[in-house]
Amino acid sequence: MSAYPNAAAATVTDSEAADPCCAAPLPVLGRDVTVPLVTGGEVTYAALDYAASAPALQRVWDDVAAYAPYYGSVHRGAGYLSQLSTDLFESSRVTVSEFLDCRPGDQVVFTRSTTDSLNLLAAVIPAGCEVFVFETEHHASLLPWKDARVTYLNAPRTHAQAVETLERALADRDPYGPALVCVTGASNVTGELWPVKELAAAAHAHGARIVLDAAQLAPHHAVSVRELDVDWVAFSGHKLYAPFGSGVLAGRADWLQEAEPYLAGGGASKKVARRADGGVDVEWHTTAARHEAGSPNVIGVYSIASACKALTEAGFDTLVARERHLIDTVREGLAEVPEVKVLSLFGDDSPRVGVISFVVEGWNSSHFAAALSAEYGIGVRDGLFCAHPLVRTLLGSDPQTQGECGAPEAAPGEKSLNAIRVSFGAGTPDEHVERFVRAVKELVRDGAQWKYRTEDGRCVPDRG
């Protein structure tokens, strides 16, 4: 929107274009933050938990800061700032639609997150809808379907097996009833890419629709609704370098238009009138506004649009090539440590994004993650990553022995039943992953330099 100045687009030099893996990381907030070490001194923080929440792109922050003085109510104000904000909100919808390469007639609905988007879709599926979901999904994809007949599919070990498993399940369904397949684009545990296009073809061949959970895919790869031929796609702003509390559900309009609004209230209603009997008649919008009741989060929406533009302008070919370089650095480094076991469904050669989970022989994962933070200034994640069935399958563990996500089940030094996840992306410097690999090797070889204890279910430095 011309009323708001934008930060300069990211540029790629001729040398970087020739060798994309050498391109500089995109500027993000927090890149110069220093943190104290228990062993003394400070170090620049290495944020390697992108799969949970990516740092804000500097471009996004600058765009939001430039807009903030013009902030006003959306859709219901006659004032100049309200009109500017409404224009910005709706133009952001167009930007997201273009980012996802949506089809004519598709709707872009703004939500709070991927979880909210999938719960919205679960609320609008037709009565009697059958839902098919792999047990390997994040809980956001696994759990919302409480009002549907759900078939949970076993974890596949190859792409072909994933397609075959789905086809067998769909062949047994009622061919005349509605059906929906829910699948991730990239695992939040292993980072492995799923055969989305092939799964979509299988779903459609059996009269089912498919929704793509792109929470881990969209920040790393271009996502085309048209090319993948998915019916809906969901993702979160906070994983797309836009941490301002918004998400997206984009795709076919019919189920969305035919269902009752996800939330009832202002914005969703087109006309409300009292009846003679004292009741109320409501005419709901048939646009995306039908499921966007309440005052929209224009800041969050604009931040997503800004991130979409920044990633597009940087070029996904360049971003993917650079990320592959980082992935190779981490995987090759971990492969040099016999005590480290990297978790995988589809094998070492499977394409993946910058998400890698592993366990270390003889270490409790919470203890190892705590030592990475306290002694090296490296932020990773430990636990079951809100994908409990998948992590348990990969670890071969008994659900009855598992604690809640992130909770250690053993004292420091004992075998862990959880895993450690390192994740990175467009804003990650080479030094951060190199420091991580070096830290893993040193911890395995020399042990932790500090003593740790369990406090409130987590390992923390024992400060006496």
Short mmCIF file of C-alpha atoms in Angstrom, two decimals:
data_model
loop_
_atom_site.label_atom_id
_atom_site.label_comp_id
_atom_site.label_asym_id
_atom_site.label_seq_id
_atom_site.Cartn_x
_atom_site.Cartn_y
_atom_site.Cartn_z
CA MET A 1 0.00 0.00 0.00
CA SER A 2 1.57 3.27 -1.10
CA ALA A 3 0.60 5.11 2.09
CA TYR A 4 3.11 3.08 4.11
CA PRO A 5 6.83 3.09 3.35
CA ASN A 6 8.36 -0.36 2.94
CA ALA A 7 11.82 -1.51 3.88
CA ALA A 8 14.11 -2.20 0.96
CA ALA A 9 13.69 -5.61 -0.59
CA ALA A 10 16.41 -8.16 -0.05
CA THR A 11 18.87 -8.20 -2.96
CA VAL A 12 21.11 -10.94 -4.27
CA THR A 13 24.52 -10.13 -5.71
CA ASP A 14 25.85 -11.72 -8.90
CA SER A 15 28.23 -13.91 -6.89
CA GLU A 16 25.43 -15.07 -4.60
CA ALA A 17 23.22 -15.87 -7.58
CA ALA A 18 26.05 -18.02 -8.96
CA ASP A 19 26.50 -19.79 -5.63
CA PRO A 20 23.21 -19.49 -3.69
CA CYS A 21 24.49 -21.47 -0.69
CA CYS A 22 26.88 -18.60 -0.03
CA ALA A 23 24.09 -16.02 0.05
CA ALA A 24 23.81 -14.03 3.27
CA PRO A 25 21.03 -14.93 5.72
CA LEU A 26 18.01 -12.66 5.66
CA PRO A 27 18.18 -10.03 8.43
CA VAL A 28 16.12 -11.02 11.47
CA LEU A 29 15.51 -9.47 14.87
CA GLY A 30 17.70 -10.81 17.65
CA ARG A 31 20.69 -11.55 15.46
CA ASP A 32 22.97 -9.51 17.75
CA VAL A 33 21.44 -10.50 21.10
CA THR A 34 23.99 -11.81 23.61
CA VAL A 35 23.23 -14.22 26.44
CA PRO A 36 25.22 -15.15 29.57
CA LEU A 37 26.93 -18.52 29.92
CA VAL A 38 27.04 -20.40 33.22
CA THR A 39 30.77 -20.88 32.65
CA GLY A 40 31.28 -17.12 32.46
CA GLY A 41 31.09 -14.44 29.81
CA GLU A 42 28.52 -13.89 27.09
CA VAL A 43 27.99 -15.11 23.55
CA THR A 44 25.74 -14.15 20.65
CA TYR A 45 22.58 -16.23 20.94
CA ALA A 46 22.20 -18.99 18.36
CA ALA A 47 18.44 -19.31 17.78
CA LEU A 48 18.00 -22.85 16.46
CA ASP A 49 14.34 -23.42 17.32
CA TYR A 50 12.78 -22.06 14.13
CA ALA A 51 10.31 -24.96 13.93
CA ALA A 52 8.62 -23.64 17.08
CA SER A 53 8.74 -19.91 16.25
CA ALA A 54 11.01 -18.21 13.77
CA PRO A 55 12.43 -14.78 14.61
CA ALA A 56 10.79 -11.80 12.95
CA LEU A 57 12.32 -10.69 9.69
CA GLN A 58 13.74 -7.19 9.97
CA ARG A 59 11.70 -6.35 6.86
CA VAL A 60 8.50 -7.41 8.63
CA TRP A 61 9.33 -5.38 11.72
CA ASP A 62 10.15 -2.30 9.64
CA ASP A 63 6.93 -2.60 7.64
CA VAL A 64 4.82 -2.97 10.77
CA ALA A 65 6.58 -0.03 12.45
CA ALA A 66 5.96 2.12 9.36
CA TYR A 67 2.26 1.24 9.39
CA ALA A 68 1.70 1.53 13.16
CA PRO A 69 0.99 5.32 13.20
CA TYR A 70 -1.74 4.74 10.60
CA TYR A 71 -3.40 1.92 12.56
CA GLY A 72 -7.18 2.14 12.64
CA SER A 73 -10.32 0.03 12.85
CA VAL A 74 -10.91 -2.30 9.92
CA HIS A 75 -14.08 -2.50 7.77
CA ARG A 76 -16.34 -0.42 10.01
CA GLY A 77 -14.79 3.03 10.12
CA ALA A 78 -15.47 6.05 7.91
CA GLY A 79 -12.27 7.84 8.93
CA TYR A 80 -9.20 8.08 6.74
CA LEU A 81 -7.05 5.78 8.91
CA SER A 82 -9.81 3.18 9.04
CA GLN A 83 -10.05 3.24 5.27
CA LEU A 84 -6.27 2.92 4.95
CA SER A 85 -6.26 0.01 7.40
CA THR A 86 -9.10 -1.72 5.58
CA ASP A 87 -7.28 -1.31 2.28
CA LEU A 88 -4.10 -2.72 3.84
CA PHE A 89 -5.99 -5.66 5.35
CA GLU A 90 -7.67 -6.62 2.08
CA SER A 91 -4.56 -6.06 -0.04
CA SER A 92 -2.73 -8.38 2.36
CA ARG A 93 -5.31 -11.04 1.51
CA VAL A 94 -4.40 -10.63 -2.16
CA THR A 95 -0.68 -10.88 -1.35
CA VAL A 96 -1.18 -14.14 0.56
CA SER A 97 -3.33 -15.55 -2.25
CA GLU A 98 -0.55 -14.78 -4.73
CA PHE A 99 2.10 -16.23 -2.39
CA LEU A 100 0.15 -19.50 -2.27
CA ASP A 101 -0.72 -19.43 -5.99
CA CYS A 102 -4.40 -19.89 -5.18
CA ARG A 103 -7.03 -20.68 -7.81
CA PRO A 104 -9.74 -18.25 -8.92
CA GLY A 105 -12.57 -18.53 -6.40
CA ASP A 106 -10.39 -19.71 -3.53
CA GLN A 107 -10.82 -17.83 -0.26
CA VAL A 108 -8.09 -16.64 2.10
CA VAL A 109 -9.36 -16.63 5.68
CA PHE A 110 -7.21 -15.06 8.38
CA THR A 111 -7.02 -16.98 11.66
CA ARG A 112 -4.79 -17.03 14.72
CA SER A 113 -2.50 -19.93 13.72
CA THR A 114 -2.27 -23.26 11.91
CA THR A 115 -4.06 -24.87 14.84
CA ASP A 116 -6.87 -22.33 14.60
CA SER A 117 -7.08 -22.81 10.83
CA LEU A 118 -7.46 -26.57 11.09
CA ASN A 119 -10.00 -26.25 13.88
CA LEU A 120 -11.93 -23.85 11.65
CA LEU A 121 -11.91 -26.39 8.84
CA ALA A 122 -12.97 -29.11 11.27
CA ALA A 123 -15.92 -26.94 12.28
CA VAL A 124 -17.19 -26.51 8.70
CA ILE A 125 -16.83 -30.03 7.25
CA PRO A 126 -20.17 -31.52 6.17
CA ALA A 127 -22.08 -33.85 8.46
CA GLY A 128 -20.90 -37.44 8.18
CA CYS A 129 -17.53 -36.45 6.78
CA GLU A 130 -14.80 -39.08 7.10
CA VAL A 131 -11.34 -37.76 7.94
CA PHE A 132 -8.11 -39.60 7.17
CA VAL A 133 -4.94 -38.53 8.96
CA PHE A 134 -1.56 -40.18 9.46
CA GLU A 135 -0.45 -40.80 13.04
CA THR A 136 2.72 -38.89 12.14
CA GLU A 137 0.96 -35.52 12.15
CA HIS A 138 1.45 -32.63 14.54
CA HIS A 139 -1.33 -32.46 17.12
CA ALA A 140 -2.79 -29.45 15.28
CA SER A 141 -3.61 -31.82 12.41
CA LEU A 142 -4.25 -34.91 14.52
CA LEU A 143 -6.76 -33.66 17.08
CA PRO A 144 -9.37 -31.18 15.72
CA TRP A 145 -11.66 -33.72 14.06
CA LYS A 146 -13.80 -34.58 17.10
CA ASP A 147 -17.11 -34.34 15.21
CA ALA A 148 -16.00 -36.55 12.31
CA ARG A 149 -15.38 -40.22 11.73
CA VAL A 150 -11.59 -40.35 11.89
CA THR A 151 -9.29 -43.03 10.49
CA TYR A 152 -5.74 -42.79 11.81
CA LEU A 153 -3.22 -44.23 9.35
CA ASN A 154 -0.02 -45.97 10.42
CA ALA A 155 3.32 -44.25 9.92
CA PRO A 156 4.68 -44.99 6.43
CA ARG A 157 8.37 -45.63 5.81
CA THR A 158 8.51 -44.49 2.18
CA HIS A 159 6.66 -41.99 0.03
CA ALA A 160 5.19 -44.83 -2.01
CA GLN A 161 3.97 -46.53 1.16
CA ALA A 162 2.28 -43.31 2.26
CA VAL A 163 0.32 -43.14 -0.99
CA GLU A 164 -0.53 -46.86 -0.91
CA THR A 165 -1.69 -46.65 2.71
CA LEU A 166 -3.99 -43.75 1.90
CA GLU A 167 -5.37 -45.41 -1.23
CA ARG A 168 -6.22 -48.60 0.68
CA ALA A 169 -7.99 -46.61 3.40
CA LEU A 170 -9.95 -44.52 0.91
CA ALA A 171 -10.99 -47.58 -1.08
CA ASP A 172 -12.89 -48.86 1.97
CA ARG A 173 -14.85 -45.66 2.61
CA ASP A 174 -18.39 -44.76 1.67
CA PRO A 175 -17.93 -43.58 -1.95
CA TYR A 176 -20.92 -41.22 -1.76
CA GLY A 177 -20.13 -39.43 1.49
CA PRO A 178 -17.79 -36.47 2.02
CA ALA A 179 -14.19 -37.23 2.99
CA LEU A 180 -11.13 -35.20 3.89
CA VAL A 181 -7.44 -36.10 4.05
CA CYS A 182 -5.15 -34.05 6.30
CA VAL A 183 -1.40 -34.22 5.74
CA THR A 184 1.69 -32.23 6.58
CA GLY A 185 3.97 -30.80 3.93
CA ALA A 186 7.12 -31.16 6.04
CA SER A 187 7.40 -32.98 9.34
CA ASN A 188 7.92 -30.81 12.40
CA VAL A 189 9.99 -33.67 13.88
CA THR A 190 12.20 -34.96 11.06
CA GLY A 191 11.91 -32.12 8.55
CA GLU A 192 11.19 -34.65 5.82
CA LEU A 193 9.02 -33.57 2.89
CA TRP A 194 5.84 -35.54 2.25
CA PRO A 195 4.54 -36.50 -1.22
CA VAL A 196 1.72 -33.98 -1.10
CA LYS A 197 0.97 -33.87 -4.82
CA GLU A 198 0.71 -37.67 -5.02
CA LEU A 199 -1.45 -37.84 -1.91
CA ALA A 200 -3.72 -35.14 -3.34
CA ALA A 201 -4.10 -37.14 -6.55
CA ALA A 202 -4.97 -40.27 -4.54
CA ALA A 203 -7.50 -38.37 -2.45
CA HIS A 204 -9.22 -36.84 -5.47
CA ALA A 205 -9.27 -40.17 -7.32
CA HIS A 206 -11.39 -41.54 -4.47
CA GLY A 207 -13.68 -38.51 -4.19
CA ALA A 208 -11.99 -37.03 -1.11
CA ARG A 209 -10.60 -33.58 -0.47
CA ILE A 210 -7.24 -32.77 1.09
CA VAL A 211 -5.91 -30.06 3.40
CA LEU A 212 -2.20 -29.33 3.60
CA ASP A 213 -0.64 -28.38 6.93
CA ALA A 214 2.10 -26.10 5.57
CA ALA A 215 3.28 -24.74 8.94
CA GLN A 216 6.77 -26.20 8.40
CA LEU A 217 6.75 -26.11 4.61
CA ALA A 218 5.79 -22.52 3.75
CA PRO A 219 8.77 -20.88 5.53
CA HIS A 220 11.22 -23.06 3.55
CA HIS A 221 9.71 -23.82 0.13
CA ALA A 222 7.34 -22.19 -2.32
CA VAL A 223 3.82 -23.58 -1.86
CA SER A 224 1.47 -23.64 -4.85
CA VAL A 225 -2.13 -24.60 -4.13
CA ARG A 226 -2.66 -24.89 -7.86
CA GLU A 227 0.35 -27.12 -8.60
CA LEU A 228 -0.05 -29.38 -5.57
CA ASP A 229 -3.79 -29.52 -6.28
CA VAL A 230 -4.72 -29.37 -2.59
CA ASP A 231 -8.13 -28.14 -1.55
CA TRP A 232 -6.91 -26.08 1.41
CA VAL A 233 -3.64 -25.01 2.93
CA ALA A 234 -3.01 -23.81 6.49
CA PHE A 235 0.01 -22.09 8.00
CA SER A 236 1.06 -19.79 10.87
CA GLY A 237 2.60 -16.35 10.73
CA HIS A 238 4.89 -17.00 13.68
CA LYS A 239 6.72 -19.74 11.76
CA LEU A 240 6.90 -17.51 8.66
CA TYR A 241 8.97 -14.79 10.37
CA ALA A 242 5.83 -12.80 11.28
CA PRO A 243 5.19 -13.36 15.00
CA PHE A 244 2.13 -11.16 15.49
CA GLY A 245 -0.60 -13.71 16.18
CA SER A 246 -2.12 -14.51 12.78
CA GLY A 247 -2.53 -17.55 10.57
CA VAL A 248 -4.09 -18.51 7.26
CA LEU A 249 -6.60 -21.01 5.90
CA ALA A 250 -6.79 -20.74 2.13
CA GLY A 251 -8.68 -22.82 -0.40
CA ARG A 252 -12.06 -23.84 -1.71
CA ALA A 253 -14.96 -21.65 -0.68
CA ASP A 254 -17.96 -24.00 -0.80
CA TRP A 255 -17.66 -25.76 2.56
CA LEU A 256 -16.72 -22.45 4.17
CA GLN A 257 -19.73 -20.67 2.68
CA GLU A 258 -22.22 -23.41 3.48
CA ALA A 259 -21.31 -23.84 7.16
CA GLU A 260 -22.29 -21.74 10.13
CA PRO A 261 -19.64 -19.16 11.03
CA TYR A 262 -16.74 -20.46 13.08
CA LEU A 263 -17.39 -17.57 15.49
CA ALA A 264 -20.65 -15.62 15.62
CA GLY A 265 -20.43 -11.87 15.93
CA GLY A 266 -19.69 -8.56 14.26
CA GLY A 267 -17.94 -8.77 10.94
CA ALA A 268 -19.30 -12.23 10.16
CA SER A 269 -22.87 -10.96 9.94
CA LYS A 270 -24.16 -9.08 6.91
CA LYS A 271 -27.64 -8.25 8.25
CA VAL A 272 -29.30 -8.81 11.65
CA ALA A 273 -32.99 -8.15 12.36
CA ARG A 274 -35.40 -8.79 15.21
CA ARG A 275 -38.37 -11.03 14.45
CA ALA A 276 -41.90 -10.45 15.65
CA ASP A 277 -41.60 -13.47 17.94
CA GLY A 278 -38.63 -11.88 19.69
CA GLY A 279 -35.96 -13.92 17.95
CA VAL A 280 -33.21 -12.75 15.63
CA ASP A 281 -32.71 -13.39 11.93
CA VAL A 282 -29.13 -13.28 10.68
CA GLU A 283 -27.75 -13.14 7.16
CA TRP A 284 -24.09 -14.17 7.21
CA HIS A 285 -21.43 -13.04 4.77
CA THR A 286 -20.44 -15.50 2.05
CA THR A 287 -16.95 -14.02 1.74
CA ALA A 288 -13.98 -14.86 3.97
CA ALA A 289 -15.45 -12.42 6.50
CA ARG A 290 -17.99 -15.15 7.39
CA HIS A 291 -15.29 -16.79 9.53
CA GLU A 292 -13.46 -13.65 10.68
CA ALA A 293 -15.81 -12.33 13.37
CA GLY A 294 -14.55 -9.61 15.65
CA SER A 295 -11.99 -6.88 15.05
CA PRO A 296 -9.34 -8.28 12.70
CA ASN A 297 -5.69 -8.49 13.70
CA VAL A 298 -4.56 -6.10 11.00
CA ILE A 299 -0.99 -5.96 12.38
CA GLY A 300 -0.70 -9.75 12.28
CA VAL A 301 -2.23 -9.96 8.82
CA TYR A 302 0.02 -7.25 7.41
CA SER A 303 3.08 -8.91 8.94
CA ILE A 304 2.24 -12.16 7.12
CA ALA A 305 1.85 -10.29 3.83
CA SER A 306 5.17 -8.53 4.44
CA ALA A 307 6.90 -11.86 5.11
CA CYS A 308 5.36 -13.36 1.96
CA LYS A 309 6.76 -10.47 -0.08
CA ALA A 310 10.19 -10.67 1.56
CA LEU A 311 10.56 -14.41 0.93
CA THR A 312 9.31 -14.10 -2.64
CA GLU A 313 11.70 -11.24 -3.38
CA ALA A 314 14.63 -13.09 -1.83
CA GLY A 315 13.85 -16.04 -4.10
CA PHE A 316 13.01 -19.50 -2.85
CA ASP A 317 15.61 -21.08 -5.13
CA THR A 318 18.28 -19.10 -3.32
CA LEU A 319 16.76 -19.74 0.11
CA VAL A 320 16.42 -23.48 -0.50
CA ALA A 321 19.98 -23.80 -1.81
CA ARG A 322 21.40 -21.99 1.20
CA GLU A 323 19.32 -24.05 3.61
CA ARG A 324 20.53 -27.28 2.01
CA HIS A 325 24.05 -26.12 2.77
CA LEU A 326 23.11 -25.66 6.43
CA ILE A 327 21.32 -29.03 6.52
CA ASP A 328 24.41 -30.74 5.09
CA THR A 329 26.62 -29.03 7.67
CA VAL A 330 24.49 -30.30 10.55
CA ARG A 331 23.88 -33.81 9.20
CA GLU A 332 27.51 -34.38 8.26
CA GLY A 333 28.64 -33.12 11.66
CA LEU A 334 26.19 -35.32 13.57
CA ALA A 335 27.19 -38.33 11.44
CA GLU A 336 30.70 -38.02 12.86
CA VAL A 337 29.39 -38.72 16.38
CA PRO A 338 28.55 -42.43 16.79
CA GLU A 339 26.49 -41.73 19.92
CA VAL A 340 24.05 -39.56 17.97
CA LYS A 341 21.01 -41.13 16.28
CA VAL A 342 19.11 -38.89 13.87
CA LEU A 343 15.38 -39.65 13.64
CA SER A 344 13.90 -40.33 10.21
CA LEU A 345 10.83 -41.89 8.63
CA PHE A 346 11.90 -42.01 5.00
CA GLY A 347 15.68 -42.49 5.26
CA ASP A 348 18.81 -40.39 4.88
CA ASP A 349 18.21 -39.54 1.23
CA SER A 350 14.74 -38.10 1.77
CA PRO A 351 14.46 -34.39 0.90
CA ARG A 352 13.87 -32.22 3.95
CA VAL A 353 13.73 -28.74 5.38
CA GLY A 354 15.92 -27.38 8.17
CA VAL A 355 14.40 -29.47 10.99
CA ILE A 356 16.44 -32.33 12.49
CA SER A 357 15.66 -34.36 15.61
CA PHE A 358 18.03 -36.74 17.32
CA VAL A 359 18.90 -38.55 20.53
CA VAL A 360 22.31 -38.98 22.15
CA GLU A 361 23.25 -42.31 23.68
CA GLY A 362 23.70 -42.02 27.45
CA TRP A 363 22.09 -38.58 27.65
CA ASN A 364 18.72 -37.38 28.80
CA SER A 365 17.54 -35.07 26.03
CA SER A 366 16.47 -32.32 28.43
CA HIS A 367 19.92 -32.42 30.05
CA PHE A 368 21.63 -32.18 26.65
CA ALA A 369 19.43 -29.27 25.52
CA ALA A 370 20.01 -27.47 28.82
CA ALA A 371 23.77 -27.80 28.41
CA LEU A 372 23.64 -26.47 24.85
CA SER A 373 21.84 -23.40 26.16
CA ALA A 374 23.70 -22.76 29.39
CA GLU A 375 27.23 -23.53 28.17
CA TYR A 376 27.10 -22.56 24.49
CA GLY A 377 24.24 -20.06 24.12
CA ILE A 378 22.38 -22.32 21.70
CA GLY A 379 18.58 -22.54 21.80
CA VAL A 380 17.09 -25.86 20.67
CA ARG A 381 14.01 -27.80 21.75
CA ASP A 382 13.65 -31.11 23.56
CA GLY A 383 10.57 -33.26 24.13
CA LEU A 384 7.91 -34.83 21.92
CA PHE A 385 7.31 -31.68 19.85
CA CYS A 386 3.50 -31.87 19.98
CA ALA A 387 3.73 -34.96 17.77
CA HIS A 388 3.70 -37.63 20.46
CA PRO A 389 2.68 -40.66 18.34
CA LEU A 390 5.36 -39.91 15.72
CA VAL A 391 8.22 -39.41 18.18
CA ARG A 392 7.22 -42.54 20.08
CA THR A 393 7.19 -44.49 16.83
CA LEU A 394 10.63 -43.21 15.88
CA LEU A 395 12.04 -43.94 19.34
CA GLY A 396 10.25 -47.27 19.69
CA SER A 397 9.06 -46.24 23.13
CA ASP A 398 6.03 -47.18 25.21
CA PRO A 399 3.42 -44.40 25.55
CA GLN A 400 2.89 -45.38 29.17
CA THR A 401 6.47 -44.40 30.04
CA GLN A 402 6.38 -40.99 28.37
CA GLY A 403 5.91 -37.70 30.16
CA GLU A 404 4.38 -34.54 28.79
CA CYS A 405 6.02 -32.67 25.94
CA GLY A 406 9.41 -31.45 27.13
CA ALA A 407 9.39 -33.26 30.48
CA PRO A 408 12.43 -35.43 31.24
CA GLU A 409 11.64 -38.95 32.44
CA ALA A 410 15.10 -39.65 33.84
CA ALA A 411 17.79 -37.88 35.79
CA PRO A 412 20.63 -36.17 33.89
CA GLY A 413 22.92 -38.77 32.33
CA GLU A 414 20.31 -41.52 32.06
CA LYS A 415 18.69 -42.68 28.83
CA SER A 416 16.14 -40.22 27.44
CA LEU A 417 12.72 -41.12 26.13
CA ASN A 418 12.41 -37.73 24.47
CA ALA A 419 14.37 -36.21 21.58
CA ILE A 420 16.30 -33.04 20.77
CA ARG A 421 15.31 -30.89 17.80
CA VAL A 422 17.50 -28.35 16.02
CA SER A 423 15.81 -26.17 13.41
CA PHE A 424 16.88 -23.22 11.30
CA GLY A 425 15.94 -21.20 8.26
CA ALA A 426 16.40 -18.11 6.16
CA GLY A 427 17.83 -16.02 9.00
CA THR A 428 20.36 -18.54 10.34
CA PRO A 429 24.06 -17.66 9.99
CA ASP A 430 26.56 -20.42 9.20
CA GLU A 431 28.29 -19.74 12.52
CA HIS A 432 25.22 -20.82 14.49
CA VAL A 433 25.03 -24.30 12.96
CA GLU A 434 28.81 -24.66 13.08
CA ARG A 435 28.78 -23.79 16.79
CA PHE A 436 25.97 -26.29 17.32
CA VAL A 437 27.92 -29.13 15.65
CA ARG A 438 31.02 -28.27 17.64
CA ALA A 439 29.03 -28.16 20.90
CA VAL A 440 27.46 -31.58 20.26
CA LYS A 441 30.88 -33.11 19.68
CA GLU A 442 32.35 -31.50 22.79
CA LEU A 443 29.45 -32.48 25.05
CA VAL A 444 29.55 -36.09 23.88
CA ARG A 445 33.34 -36.26 24.18
CA ASP A 446 33.91 -34.30 27.40
CA GLY A 447 30.54 -34.18 29.12
CA ALA A 448 28.86 -31.09 30.54
CA GLN A 449 31.07 -28.59 32.38
CA TRP A 450 28.29 -27.73 34.83
CA LYS A 451 26.03 -29.66 37.15
CA TYR A 452 22.30 -29.76 36.39
CA ARG A 453 19.21 -30.63 38.35
CA THR A 454 15.54 -31.20 37.57
CA GLU A 455 13.23 -28.31 38.42
CA ASP A 456 9.53 -28.14 37.48
CA GLY A 457 10.02 -31.02 35.06
CA ARG A 458 13.07 -29.60 33.28
CA CYS A 459 16.83 -29.84 33.58
CA VAL A 460 18.36 -26.53 34.63
CA PRO A 461 21.84 -25.45 35.74
CA ASP A 462 22.40 -26.09 39.43
CA ARG A 463 23.53 -22.77 40.80
CA GLY A 464 23.98 -24.08 44.31
#
